[in-house]
Coordinates of C-alpha atoms in Angstrom, one line a residue:
M1 CA -46.9 60.0 68.3
A2 CA -45.3 56.3 68.1
F3 CA -42.0 55.2 66.2
A4 CA -41.2 51.5 65.5
D5 CA -37.9 50.4 64.0
N6 CA -38.3 47.5 61.7
K7 CA -36.0 45.3 59.9
I8 CA -36.9 43.0 56.9
S9 CA -34.7 40.1 55.6
G10 CA -34.8 37.9 52.7
S11 CA -32.6 35.1 51.3
V12 CA -31.8 32.8 48.6
P13 CA -29.0 30.4 48.4
G14 CA -25.7 32.6 48.3
V15 CA -27.4 36.0 48.6
T16 CA -29.0 37.4 51.3
V17 CA -30.7 41.2 51.8
S18 CA -32.1 43.3 54.6
D19 CA -33.5 46.9 54.9
T20 CA -34.3 48.7 58.0
K21 CA -37.3 51.4 58.0
I22 CA -38.6 53.7 61.0
H23 CA -42.3 53.7 60.9
T24 CA -44.0 56.7 62.2
G25 CA -47.7 56.4 63.8
W26 CA -49.8 57.0 66.8
A27 CA -50.8 55.2 69.9
A28 CA -53.7 55.1 72.4
G29 CA -54.0 53.2 75.8
V30 CA -55.8 52.9 78.9
G31 CA -54.7 51.3 82.2
L32 CA -56.0 50.7 85.8
E33 CA -54.1 50.1 89.0
W34 CA -55.6 48.9 92.4
M35 CA -53.9 49.4 95.9
F36 CA -54.5 46.1 97.5
T37 CA -52.0 47.3 100.5
R38 CA -50.3 50.2 101.5
A39 CA -47.1 49.2 99.5
W40 CA -48.4 46.7 96.7
S41 CA -50.6 47.4 94.0
L42 CA -52.1 45.3 90.7
K43 CA -51.9 46.8 87.2
T44 CA -53.3 46.1 83.9
E45 CA -52.6 48.3 80.6
Y46 CA -53.9 47.9 77.2
L47 CA -52.1 49.7 74.4
Y48 CA -53.0 49.9 70.6
R49 CA -50.5 51.4 68.3
R50 CA -50.7 51.8 64.7
F51 CA -48.0 52.5 62.3
D52 CA -48.0 54.0 58.7
S53 CA -46.7 51.5 55.4
Q54 CA -43.0 52.0 54.5
T55 CA -41.3 50.8 51.1
Y56 CA -38.5 48.5 51.6
F57 CA -35.5 47.3 49.2
T58 CA -35.8 50.5 47.1
T59 CA -32.2 50.2 46.1
Q60 CA -32.2 46.5 45.6
L61 CA -35.7 45.7 44.0
P62 CA -36.8 48.8 42.4
P63 CA -39.4 50.0 42.9
G64 CA -39.6 48.2 46.1
I65 CA -41.9 46.5 48.6
A66 CA -44.4 48.0 50.2
S67 CA -45.0 46.7 54.1
G68 CA -48.8 48.1 54.2
T69 CA -49.7 49.1 57.6
L70 CA -48.6 47.7 61.1
A71 CA -51.4 47.5 64.1
M72 CA -50.6 46.0 67.2
N73 CA -52.4 45.4 70.2
S74 CA -50.7 44.4 73.9
I75 CA -51.9 44.0 77.2
Q76 CA -49.4 44.1 80.2
V77 CA -50.4 43.2 83.6
G78 CA -47.8 43.7 86.5
I79 CA -47.6 44.1 90.4
N80 CA -45.8 47.3 91.9
Y81 CA -44.1 47.8 95.1
H82 CA -44.2 51.3 96.2
F83 CA -41.7 52.9 98.8

């Protein structure tokens, strides 16, 4: 299970509107870690997240604007020290 808090804003001269929704979805990933000394390791991780569509601005612009599904890919690398 994954959650994303998203805010969309729009403006024209003199008027600004914004709306915030929480998207629900799922996540899957894989990672590797390699100990190159007794106390230090290198890591890399891949994470895929997919979130459902939400409808924004339902009170300001009925029937609102659908966001569509949101998919995100991320890769993280790091170095760790083990105490």
